[in-house]
């Protein structure tokens, strides 16, 4: 039992770190797209959120994504990865984490298949991150805000597809057969 708990905690920590690292890694490529469309970022954020979704989908622990988002926000502050939100950046991490937990909670009650929950949580968390950044920093309105939301939803759905495949492969490795059922 202790080995299983340790394996879960290490996996959660790895997903937190991978989310921050992935955001830094993909940001330059994502900026090309967002600069072309003249909208703020959001594509890299969706890719970063994917790791929270993977951990929350694999580990059946209530509040897993929110807990990991809090840890990510503290790490981002410590590493100076606050972006344009500055000291308010923890809000930009925690709200998508709450969204992930809520969507996964609801979809777990409705369906046994996690694919739909992963996709919906990815899209919802990406839109939440987009709207949070818009409210705190950008203050976009009208068609530009709609375009920003659509780009976030699209990148969230692409990240969601990748997360579905990764969860299918990682769940049997992280959790034993007894823990899965």
Coordinates of N, CA, C and O in Angstrom, one line a residue:
X1 N 0.8 -1.2 0.0 CA 0.0 0.0 0.0 C 0.9 1.3 0.0 O 0.5 2.2 -0.7
X2 N 2.0 1.2 0.8 CA 2.8 2.4 0.8 C 3.5 2.7 -0.5 O 3.6 3.8 -0.9
X3 N 3.9 1.6 -1.2 CA 4.4 1.8 -2.6 C 3.5 2.4 -3.5 O 3.8 3.2 -4.4
X4 N 2.2 2.0 -3.4 CA 1.2 2.6 -4.3 C 1.0 4.1 -4.0 O 0.9 4.9 -4.9
X5 N 0.9 4.4 -2.7 CA 0.8 5.9 -2.4 C 2.0 6.7 -2.9 O 1.8 7.8 -3.4
X6 N 3.1 6.1 -2.7 CA 4.3 6.8 -3.1 C 4.3 7.0 -4.6 O 4.7 8.1 -5.2
X7 N 3.9 6.0 -5.4 CA 3.9 6.0 -6.8 C 2.9 7.1 -7.3 O 3.1 7.8 -8.2
X8 N 1.7 7.2 -6.6 CA 0.7 8.2 -6.9 C 1.3 9.6 -6.7 O 1.1 10.5 -7.5
X9 N 1.9 9.8 -5.5 CA 2.4 11.1 -5.2 C 3.5 11.5 -6.2 O 3.6 12.7 -6.6
X10 N 4.4 10.6 -6.5 CA 5.4 10.9 -7.5 C 4.8 11.3 -8.9 O 5.3 12.2 -9.5
X11 N 3.8 10.5 -9.2 CA 3.1 10.8 -10.5 C 2.5 12.2 -10.5 O 2.6 13.0 -11.5
X12 N 1.8 12.6 -9.4 CA 1.2 13.9 -9.3 C 2.3 15.0 -9.3 O 2.1 16.0 -10.0
X13 N 3.4 14.8 -8.6 CA 4.5 15.8 -8.7 C 5.1 15.9 -10.1 O 5.4 17.0 -10.6
X14 N 5.2 14.8 -10.8 CA 5.7 14.8 -12.1 C 4.8 15.5 -13.1 O 5.2 16.3 -13.9
X15 N 3.5 15.3 -12.9 CA 2.5 16.0 -13.8 C 2.5 17.5 -13.5 O 2.4 18.3 -14.4
X16 N 2.7 17.9 -12.2 CA 2.8 19.3 -11.9 C 4.0 19.9 -12.6 O 3.9 21.0 -13.3
X17 N 5.1 19.3 -12.5 CA 6.4 19.8 -13.2 C 6.3 19.8 -14.7 O 6.7 20.7 -15.3
X18 N 5.7 18.7 -15.2 CA 5.6 18.6 -16.7 C 4.7 19.7 -17.2 O 4.9 20.2 -18.3
X19 N 3.6 20.0 -16.5 CA 2.7 21.1 -16.9 C 3.5 22.4 -17.0 O 3.3 23.2 -18.0
X20 N 4.3 22.8 -16.0 CA 5.1 24.0 -16.1 C 6.1 24.0 -17.2 O 6.3 24.9 -17.9
X21 N 6.8 22.8 -17.3 CA 7.9 22.7 -18.3 C 7.3 22.7 -19.7 O 7.8 23.4 -20.6
X22 N 6.1 22.1 -19.9 CA 5.5 22.0 -21.2 C 5.1 23.4 -21.7 O 5.2 23.7 -22.8
X23 N 4.6 24.2 -20.7 CA 4.2 25.5 -21.0 C 5.3 26.4 -21.6 O 5.2 27.1 -22.6
X24 N 6.5 26.2 -20.9 CA 7.7 26.9 -21.4 C 8.2 26.4 -22.8 O 8.6 27.2 -23.6
X25 N 8.0 25.1 -22.9 CA 8.5 24.5 -24.1 C 7.7 24.8 -25.4 O 8.2 25.1 -26.4
X26 N 6.4 24.8 -25.2 CA 5.5 25.0 -26.4 C 5.2 26.5 -26.6 O 4.7 26.8 -27.7
X27 N 5.4 27.4 -25.7 CA 5.0 28.8 -25.8 C 5.6 29.4 -27.1 O 4.8 30.2 -27.7
X28 N 6.8 29.3 -27.4 CA 7.3 30.0 -28.6 C 6.6 29.6 -29.9 O 6.2 30.4 -30.7
X29 N 6.3 28.3 -30.0 CA 5.5 27.9 -31.2 C 4.1 28.4 -31.2 O 3.5 28.8 -32.2
X30 N 3.5 28.3 -30.0 CA 2.1 28.8 -29.8 C 2.0 30.3 -30.1 O 1.0 30.8 -30.6
X31 N 3.0 31.0 -29.7 CA 3.0 32.5 -29.9 C 3.0 32.9 -31.4 O 2.4 33.9 -31.7
X32 N 3.5 32.1 -32.2 CA 3.4 32.3 -33.7 C 1.9 32.4 -34.1 O 1.5 33.3 -34.9
X33 N 1.2 31.4 -33.6 CA -0.3 31.3 -34.0 C -1.0 32.5 -33.4 O -1.8 33.2 -34.1
X34 N -0.8 32.8 -32.1 CA -1.6 33.8 -31.5 C -1.2 35.2 -32.0 O -2.0 36.1 -32.0
X35 N 0.1 35.4 -32.3 CA 0.5 36.7 -32.9 C -0.1 36.9 -34.3 O -0.5 38.0 -34.6
X36 N -0.3 35.8 -35.0 CA -0.9 35.9 -36.3 C -2.4 36.3 -36.2 O -2.9 37.1 -37.0
X37 N -3.0 35.8 -35.2 CA -4.5 36.1 -35.0 C -4.7 37.4 -34.1 O -5.8 37.8 -34.0
X38 N -3.6 37.9 -33.6 CA -3.6 39.2 -32.8 C -4.5 39.0 -31.6 O -5.3 39.8 -31.2
X39 N -4.3 37.8 -30.9 CA -5.0 37.5 -29.7 C -3.9 37.1 -28.6 O -2.8 36.8 -29.0
X40 N -4.3 37.2 -27.3 CA -3.3 36.7 -26.3 C -3.1 35.2 -26.4 O -3.8 34.5 -27.1
X41 N -2.1 34.7 -25.6 CA -1.8 33.3 -25.6 C -3.0 32.5 -25.2 O -4.1 33.0 -25.0
X42 N -2.8 31.2 -24.9 CA -3.8 30.3 -24.5 C -3.6 28.9 -25.0 O -4.1 28.0 -24.4
X43 N -2.9 28.8 -26.1 CA -2.6 27.5 -26.6 C -1.6 26.7 -25.7 O -1.9 25.5 -25.4
X44 N -0.6 27.4 -25.3 CA 0.4 26.7 -24.4 C -0.3 26.4 -23.0 O 0.0 25.3 -22.4
X45 N -1.2 27.2 -22.6 CA -1.9 26.9 -21.3 C -2.7 25.7 -21.4 O -2.8 24.9 -20.5
X46 N -3.4 25.5 -22.6 CA -4.2 24.3 -22.7 C -3.3 23.0 -22.7 O -3.7 22.0 -22.1
X47 N -2.2 23.1 -23.3 CA -1.2 22.0 -23.2 C -0.7 21.7 -21.8 O -0.6 20.6 -21.4
X48 N -0.5 22.8 -21.1 CA -0.1 22.7 -19.7 C -1.2 22.1 -18.8 O -0.9 21.2 -17.9
X49 N -2.4 22.5 -19.0 CA -3.5 22.0 -18.3 C -3.7 20.5 -18.5 O -4.2 19.8 -17.6
X50 N -3.3 20.0 -19.7 CA -3.5 18.6 -20.0 C -2.9 17.7 -18.9 O -3.4 16.7 -18.6
X51 N -1.8 18.1 -18.4 CA -1.1 17.3 -17.4 C -1.9 17.2 -16.1 O -1.9 16.2 -15.4
X52 N -2.6 18.3 -15.7 CA -3.5 18.2 -14.5 C -4.6 17.3 -14.8 O -5.0 16.5 -13.9
X53 N -5.1 17.3 -16.0 CA -6.3 16.4 -16.4 C -5.9 15.0 -16.4 O -6.6 14.1 -15.9
X54 N -4.7 14.7 -16.9 CA -4.2 13.3 -16.9 C -4.1 12.8 -15.5 O -4.6 11.7 -15.2
X55 N -3.5 13.6 -14.6 CA -3.4 13.1 -13.2 C -4.7 12.9 -12.5 O -5.0 12.0 -11.8
X56 N -5.6 13.9 -12.7 CA -6.9 13.8 -12.1 C -7.8 12.7 -12.7 O -8.6 12.1 -12.0
X57 N -7.6 12.3 -13.9 CA -8.3 11.2 -14.5 C -7.7 9.9 -14.1 O -8.5 8.9 -13.9
X58 N -6.4 9.8 -13.9 CA -5.8 8.6 -13.5 C -6.0 8.3 -12.0 O -6.3 7.2 -11.6
X59 N -5.9 9.3 -11.2 CA -6.0 9.2 -9.7 C -7.4 9.5 -9.3 O -7.8 10.7 -9.4
X60 N -8.1 8.6 -8.8 CA -9.5 8.8 -8.4 C -9.6 9.5 -7.0 O -10.1 9.0 -6.0
X61 N -9.0 10.7 -6.9 CA -8.9 11.4 -5.6 C -9.7 12.7 -5.8 O -9.4 13.5 -6.7
X62 N -10.7 13.0 -4.9 CA -11.4 14.2 -5.0 C -10.5 15.4 -4.8 O -9.7 15.5 -3.9
X63 N -10.6 16.4 -5.7 CA -9.8 17.6 -5.5 C -8.4 17.5 -6.0 O -7.6 18.4 -5.8
X64 N -8.1 16.4 -6.7 CA -6.7 16.2 -7.2 C -6.2 17.3 -8.1 O -5.1 17.8 -7.9
X65 N -7.0 17.7 -9.1 CA -6.6 18.8 -10.0 C -6.4 20.1 -9.3 O -5.5 20.9 -9.6
X66 N -7.3 20.4 -8.3 CA -7.2 21.7 -7.6 C -6.0 21.7 -6.7 O -5.3 22.7 -6.7
X67 N -5.7 20.6 -6.1 CA -4.5 20.5 -5.3 C -3.2 20.7 -6.1 O -2.3 21.4 -5.8
X68 N -3.2 20.0 -7.3 CA -2.1 20.1 -8.1 C -2.0 21.6 -8.7 O -0.9 22.1 -8.9
X69 N -3.1 22.2 -9.0 CA -3.1 23.6 -9.5 C -2.5 24.5 -8.5 O -1.8 25.5 -8.8
X70 N -2.8 24.3 -7.2 CA -2.3 25.1 -6.1 C -0.8 25.0 -6.1 O 0.0 25.9 -6.0
X71 N -0.3 23.7 -6.1 CA 1.1 23.4 -6.1 C 1.8 24.1 -7.3 O 2.8 24.7 -7.2
X72 N 1.2 24.0 -8.5 CA 1.7 24.6 -9.7 C 1.8 26.1 -9.6 O 2.8 26.7 -10.0
X73 N 0.8 26.7 -9.0 CA 0.8 28.2 -8.8 C 1.9 28.6 -7.9 O 2.5 29.7 -8.2
X74 N 2.1 27.9 -6.8 CA 3.2 28.2 -5.9 C 4.6 28.1 -6.6 O 5.4 28.9 -6.5
X75 N 4.7 27.0 -7.4 CA 6.0 26.8 -8.1 C 6.2 27.9 -9.2 O 7.3 28.4 -9.3
X76 N 5.1 28.2 -9.8 CA 5.2 29.3 -10.9 C 5.6 30.6 -10.2 O 6.4 31.4 -10.8
X77 N 5.1 30.9 -9.1 CA 5.5 32.1 -8.4 C 6.9 32.1 -8.0 O 7.7 33.1 -8.1
X78 N 7.4 30.9 -7.4 CA 8.7 30.8 -7.0 C 9.7 30.9 -8.2 O 10.8 31.4 -8.0
X79 N 9.3 30.3 -9.3 CA 10.2 30.3 -10.5 C 10.1 31.6 -11.3 O 10.8 31.7 -12.3
X80 N 9.2 32.5 -10.9 CA 9.0 33.7 -11.7 C 8.3 33.5 -13.0 O 8.5 34.3 -14.0
X81 N 7.5 32.5 -13.1 CA 6.7 32.2 -14.3 C 5.3 32.7 -14.2 O 4.3 32.0 -14.5
X82 N 5.2 34.0 -13.8 CA 3.9 34.6 -13.6 C 3.2 35.1 -14.8 O 2.0 35.3 -14.9
X83 N 4.0 35.4 -15.9 CA 3.4 35.9 -17.1 C 2.8 37.3 -16.9 O 3.3 38.0 -16.1
X84 N 1.8 37.6 -17.7 CA 1.2 38.9 -17.6 C 0.3 39.1 -16.4 O -0.1 40.3 -16.1
X85 N 0.0 38.1 -15.7 CA -0.9 38.2 -14.5 C -0.2 38.6 -13.3 O -0.9 39.0 -12.3
X86 N 1.1 38.5 -13.2 CA 1.8 38.9 -12.1 C 1.4 38.1 -10.8 O 1.3 36.9 -10.9
X87 N 1.2 38.8 -9.7 CA 0.9 38.1 -8.4 C -0.5 37.5 -8.4 O -0.8 36.7 -7.6
X88 N -1.3 37.8 -9.4 CA -2.6 37.2 -9.5 C -2.6 35.9 -10.3 O -3.7 35.3 -10.5
X89 N -1.4 35.5 -10.8 CA -1.3 34.3 -11.6 C -1.8 33.0 -10.8 O -2.3 32.1 -11.5
X90 N -1.7 32.9 -9.5 CA -2.3 31.7 -8.9 C -3.8 31.5 -9.2 O -4.3 30.4 -9.3
X91 N -4.5 32.6 -9.4 CA -6.0 32.5 -9.8 C -6.1 31.8 -11.1 O -7.0 31.0 -11.3
X92 N -5.2 32.2 -12.0 CA -5.2 31.6 -13.4 C -4.8 30.1 -13.4 O -5.1 29.4 -14.4
X93 N -4.2 29.6 -12.3 CA -3.9 28.2 -12.2 C -5.0 27.5 -11.5 O -5.4 26.4 -11.8
X94 N -5.5 28.1 -10.4 CA -6.4 27.4 -9.5 C -7.8 27.2 -10.1 O -8.5 26.2 -10.0
X95 N -8.3 28.3 -10.8 CA -9.7 28.2 -11.4 C -9.8 27.1 -12.4 O -10.8 26.3 -12.4
X96 N -8.9 26.9 -13.3 CA -8.9 25.7 -14.2 C -8.9 24.4 -13.5 O -9.5 23.4 -13.9
X97 N -8.1 24.3 -12.4 CA -8.0 23.1 -11.6 C -9.4 22.8 -11.0 O -9.8 21.6 -11.0
X98 N -10.1 23.8 -10.4 CA -11.4 23.6 -9.9 C -12.4 23.1 -11.0 O -13.2 22.3 -10.8
X99 N -12.2 23.7 -12.2 CA -13.1 23.4 -13.3 C -12.9 21.9 -13.7 O -13.9 21.2 -13.9
X100 N -11.6 21.5 -13.7 CA -11.3 20.1 -14.1 C -12.0 19.1 -13.1 O -12.6 18.2 -13.4
X101 N -11.8 19.4 -11.8 CA -12.4 18.6 -10.7 C -13.9 18.5 -10.8 O -14.5 17.4 -10.7
X102 N -14.6 19.7 -11.1 CA -16.0 19.7 -11.2 C -16.5 18.9 -12.4 O -17.4 18.1 -12.2
X103 N -15.9 19.1 -13.5 CA -16.3 18.4 -14.7 C -16.1 16.9 -14.6 O -17.0 16.0 -14.9
X104 N -14.9 16.5 -14.1 CA -14.6 15.1 -13.9 C -15.6 14.4 -12.9 O -16.0 13.3 -13.0
X105 N -15.9 15.2 -11.8 CA -16.8 14.6 -10.8 C -18.2 14.3 -11.4 O -18.8 13.3 -11.2
X106 N -18.7 15.3 -12.2 CA -20.0 15.1 -12.8 C -20.0 14.0 -13.9 O -20.9 13.2 -13.9
X107 N -19.0 14.0 -14.7 CA -18.9 12.9 -15.7 C -18.7 11.5 -15.2 O -19.1 10.5 -15.7
X108 N -18.0 11.4 -14.0 CA -17.8 10.1 -13.4 C -19.1 9.6 -12.9 O -19.3 8.4 -12.8
X109 N -20.0 10.5 -12.4 CA -21.3 10.1 -11.9 C -22.2 9.7 -13.1 O -23.1 8.8 -12.9
X110 N -22.1 10.3 -14.3 CA -22.9 10.0 -15.4 C -22.5 8.8 -16.2 O -23.3 8.0 -16.7
X111 N -21.2 8.7 -16.4 CA -20.7 7.7 -17.3 C -19.4 7.0 -16.8 O -18.6 7.6 -16.0
X112 N -19.3 5.7 -17.1 CA -18.1 5.0 -16.7 C -16.9 5.3 -17.5 O -15.8 5.2 -17.1
X113 N -17.2 5.6 -18.8 CA -16.1 6.0 -19.7 C -15.5 7.3 -19.4 O -16.3 8.3 -19.4
X114 N -14.2 7.4 -19.3 CA -13.6 8.7 -18.9 C -13.3 9.6 -20.1 O -13.0 10.7 -19.9
X115 N -13.4 9.0 -21.3 CA -13.0 9.8 -22.5 C -13.8 11.1 -22.6 O -13.2 12.2 -22.9
X116 N -15.1 11.0 -22.4 CA -15.9 12.2 -22.5 C -15.6 13.2 -21.4 O -15.5 14.4 -21.7
X117 N -15.4 12.8 -20.2 CA -15.0 13.6 -19.1 C -13.7 14.3 -19.3 O -13.5 15.5 -19.0
X118 N -12.7 13.6 -19.9 CA -11.4 14.2 -20.1 C -11.5 15.3 -21.2 O -11.0 16.4 -21.0
X119 N -12.3 15.0 -22.3 CA -12.4 16.0 -23.3 C -13.1 17.2 -22.8 O -12.7 18.3 -23.1
X120 N -14.3 17.0 -22.1 CA -15.0 18.2 -21.6 C -14.2 19.0 -20.6 O -14.3 20.2 -20.6
X121 N -13.5 18.3 -19.7 CA -12.7 19.0 -18.7 C -11.6 19.8 -19.4 O -11.3 20.9 -18.9
X122 N -11.0 19.3 -20.4 CA -9.9 20.0 -21.1 C -10.5 21.2 -21.8 O -9.9 22.3 -21.7
X123 N -11.6 21.1 -22.5 CA -12.2 22.3 -23.1 C -12.6 23.3 -22.1 O -12.3 24.5 -22.2
X124 N -13.3 22.8 -21.0 CA -13.8 23.8 -20.0 C -12.7 24.4 -19.3 O -12.8 25.6 -19.0
X125 N -11.6 23.7 -18.9 CA -10.5 24.3 -18.2 C -9.8 25.3 -19.1 O -9.3 26.3 -18.6
X126 N -9.6 25.0 -20.4 CA -9.0 25.9 -21.3 C -9.8 27.2 -21.4 O -9.2 28.3 -21.4
X127 N -11.1 27.1 -21.5 CA -11.9 28.3 -21.6 C -11.9 29.1 -20.3 O -11.9 30.3 -20.3
X128 N -11.9 28.4 -19.2 CA -11.8 29.0 -17.8 C -10.5 29.8 -17.7 O -10.5 30.9 -17.3
X129 N -9.4 29.2 -18.2 CA -8.1 29.9 -18.1 C -8.1 31.1 -19.0 O -7.6 32.2 -18.7
X130 N -8.7 31.0 -20.2 CA -8.8 32.1 -21.1 C -9.6 33.2 -20.6 O -9.2 34.4 -20.6
X131 N -10.8 32.9 -20.0 CA -11.6 34.0 -19.4 C -11.0 34.6 -18.2 O -11.2 35.8 -17.9
X132 N -10.3 33.8 -17.4 CA -9.6 34.4 -16.2 C -8.5 35.3 -16.7 O -8.4 36.5 -16.1
X133 N -7.7 35.0 -17.6 CA -6.7 35.9 -18.1 C -7.3 37.1 -18.7 O -6.8 38.2 -18.6
X134 N -8.4 36.9 -19.4 CA -9.1 38.1 -20.0 C -9.6 39.0 -19.0 O -9.5 40.3 -19.1
X135 N -10.2 38.5 -17.9 CA -10.8 39.3 -16.8 C -9.7 40.1 -16.1 O -9.8 41.2 -15.7
X136 N -8.5 39.4 -15.8 CA -7.5 40.0 -15.0 C -6.6 40.9 -15.8 O -6.3 42.0 -15.3
X137 N -6.3 40.6 -17.1 CA -5.3 41.3 -17.8 C -5.8 42.0 -19.1 O -5.7 43.2 -19.3
X138 N -6.4 41.2 -20.0 CA -6.6 41.7 -21.3 C -7.8 42.5 -21.6 O -7.8 43.4 -22.4
X139 N -8.9 42.2 -21.0 CA -10.1 43.0 -21.1 C -10.6 43.1 -22.6 O -11.0 44.1 -23.1
X140 N -10.5 42.0 -23.3 CA -11.0 41.9 -24.6 C -12.5 41.9 -24.7 O -13.2 41.4 -23.7
X141 N -13.1 42.3 -25.8 CA -14.6 42.3 -25.9 C -14.9 41.9 -27.3 O -14.0 41.9 -28.2
X142 N -16.2 41.6 -27.5 CA -16.7 41.4 -28.9 C -16.1 40.2 -29.6 O -15.8 39.2 -29.0
X143 N -15.8 40.4 -30.9 CA -15.3 39.4 -31.8 C -14.0 38.9 -31.4 O -13.6 37.7 -31.6
X144 N -13.1 39.8 -30.9 CA -11.8 39.4 -30.5 C -11.8 38.4 -29.3 O -11.1 37.4 -29.3
X145 N -12.7 38.7 -28.4 CA -12.9 37.8 -27.2 C -13.4 36.4 -27.7 O -13.0 35.4 -27.2
X146 N -14.4 36.5 -28.6 CA -15.0 35.3 -29.1 C -13.9 34.4 -29.9 O -13.8 33.2 -29.7
X147 N -13.0 35.1 -30.6 CA -11.9 34.4 -31.3 C -11.0 33.8 -30.3 O -10.6 32.6 -30.4
X148 N -10.7 34.5 -29.2 CA -9.8 34.0 -28.2 C -10.4 32.8 -27.5 O -9.7 31.8 -27.3
X149 N -11.7 32.8 -27.2 CA -12.4 31.7 -26.6 C -12.4 30.5 -27.5 O -12.1 29.3 -27.1
X150 N -12.6 30.7 -28.8 CA -12.6 29.6 -29.8 C -11.2 29.0 -30.0 O -11.1 27.7 -30.0
X151 N -10.2 29.8 -30.0 CA -8.8 29.2 -30.1 C -8.5 28.4 -28.8 O -7.9 27.3 -28.9
X152 N -8.9 28.9 -27.6 CA -8.7 28.2 -26.4 C -9.5 26.9 -26.4 O -8.9 25.8 -26.0
X153 N -10.7 26.9 -26.8 CA -11.5 25.7 -26.9 C -10.9 24.7 -27.9 O -10.9 23.5 -27.6
X154 N -10.5 25.2 -29.0 CA -9.9 24.3 -30.0 C -8.6 23.6 -29.4 O -8.4 22.4 -29.6
X155 N -7.7 24.5 -28.9 CA -6.5 23.9 -28.3 C -6.8 23.0 -27.1 O -6.1 22.0 -26.9
X156 N -7.9 23.3 -26.4 CA -8.3 22.4 -25.3 C -8.8 21.1 -25.8 O -8.5 20.0 -25.2
X157 N -9.5 21.1 -26.9 CA -9.9 19.8 -27.5 C -8.8 19.0 -28.0 O -8.8 17.7 -27.9
X158 N -7.8 19.6 -28.7 CA -6.6 18.9 -29.2 C -5.9 18.3 -28.0 O -5.5 17.1 -28.0
X159 N -5.7 19.1 -26.9 CA -5.0 18.6 -25.7 C -5.8 17.5 -25.1 O -5.2 16.5 -24.5
X160 N -7.1 17.6 -25.1 CA -8.0 16.6 -24.6 C -7.9 15.3 -25.3 O -7.9 14.2 -24.6
X161 N -7.8 15.3 -26.6 CA -7.6 14.1 -27.4 C -6.3 13.4 -27.0 O -6.2 12.1 -26.8
X162 N -5.2 14.1 -26.8 CA -3.9 13.6 -26.4 C -4.0 13.0 -25.0 O -3.5 12.0 -24.7
X163 N -4.7 13.8 -24.1 CA -4.9 13.3 -22.7 C -5.7 12.0 -22.7 O -5.3 11.1 -21.8
X164 N -6.7 11.8 -23.5 CA -7.4 10.6 -23.5 C -6.5 9.4 -23.8 O -6.6 8.4 -23.1
X165 N -5.7 9.5 -24.8 CA -4.8 8.5 -25.2 C -3.7 8.2 -24.1 O -3.4 7.0 -23.8
X166 N -3.2 9.3 -23.5 CA -2.2 9.1 -22.4 C -2.8 8.4 -21.2 O -2.2 7.6 -20.5
X167 N -4.1 8.8 -20.8 CA -4.7 8.2 -19.7 C -4.9 6.7 -19.9 O -4.7 5.9 -19.0
X168 N -5.3 6.3 -21.1 CA -5.5 4.9 -21.4 C -4.2 4.1 -21.2 O -4.3 3.0 -20.7
X169 N -3.1 4.7 -21.5 CA -1.8 4.0 -21.4 C -1.2 4.1 -20.0 O -0.6 3.2 -19.6
X170 N -1.5 5.2 -19.3 CA -0.8 5.4 -18.0 C -1.6 4.8 -16.8 O -1.0 4.4 -15.8
X171 N -2.9 4.7 -16.9 CA -3.7 4.2 -15.8 C -3.3 2.8 -15.3 O -3.2 2.6 -14.1
X172 N -3.1 1.9 -16.2 CA -2.7 0.6 -15.8 C -1.3 0.6 -15.1 O -1.0 -0.3 -14.3
X173 N -0.5 1.5 -15.5 CA 0.9 1.5 -15.0 C 0.9 2.2 -13.6 O 1.6 1.7 -12.7
X174 N 0.2 3.3 -13.4 CA 0.2 4.0 -12.2 C -0.6 3.3 -11.1 O -0.2 3.2 -9.9
X175 N -1.8 2.8 -11.4 CA -2.6 2.1 -10.5 C -2.7 0.6 -10.7 O -2.6 0.2 -11.9
X176 N -2.7 -0.2 -9.7 CA -2.8 -1.6 -9.8 C -4.3 -2.0 -10.2 O -5.1 -1.2 -10.2
X177 N -4.5 -3.2 -10.6 CA -5.8 -3.7 -11.0 C -6.8 -3.5 -9.9 O -8.0 -3.1 -10.1
X178 N -6.4 -3.7 -8.7 CA -7.3 -3.6 -7.5 C -7.7 -2.1 -7.3 O -8.9 -1.8 -7.0
X179 N -6.8 -1.2 -7.6 CA -7.1 0.3 -7.4 C -7.9 0.8 -8.6 O -8.6 1.8 -8.4
X180 N -7.8 0.3 -9.8 CA -8.5 0.7 -10.9 C -10.0 0.5 -10.8 O -10.8 1.4 -11.1
X181 N -10.4 -0.7 -10.3 CA -11.8 -1.0 -10.2 C -12.4 -0.5 -8.9 O -12.1 0.4 -8.3

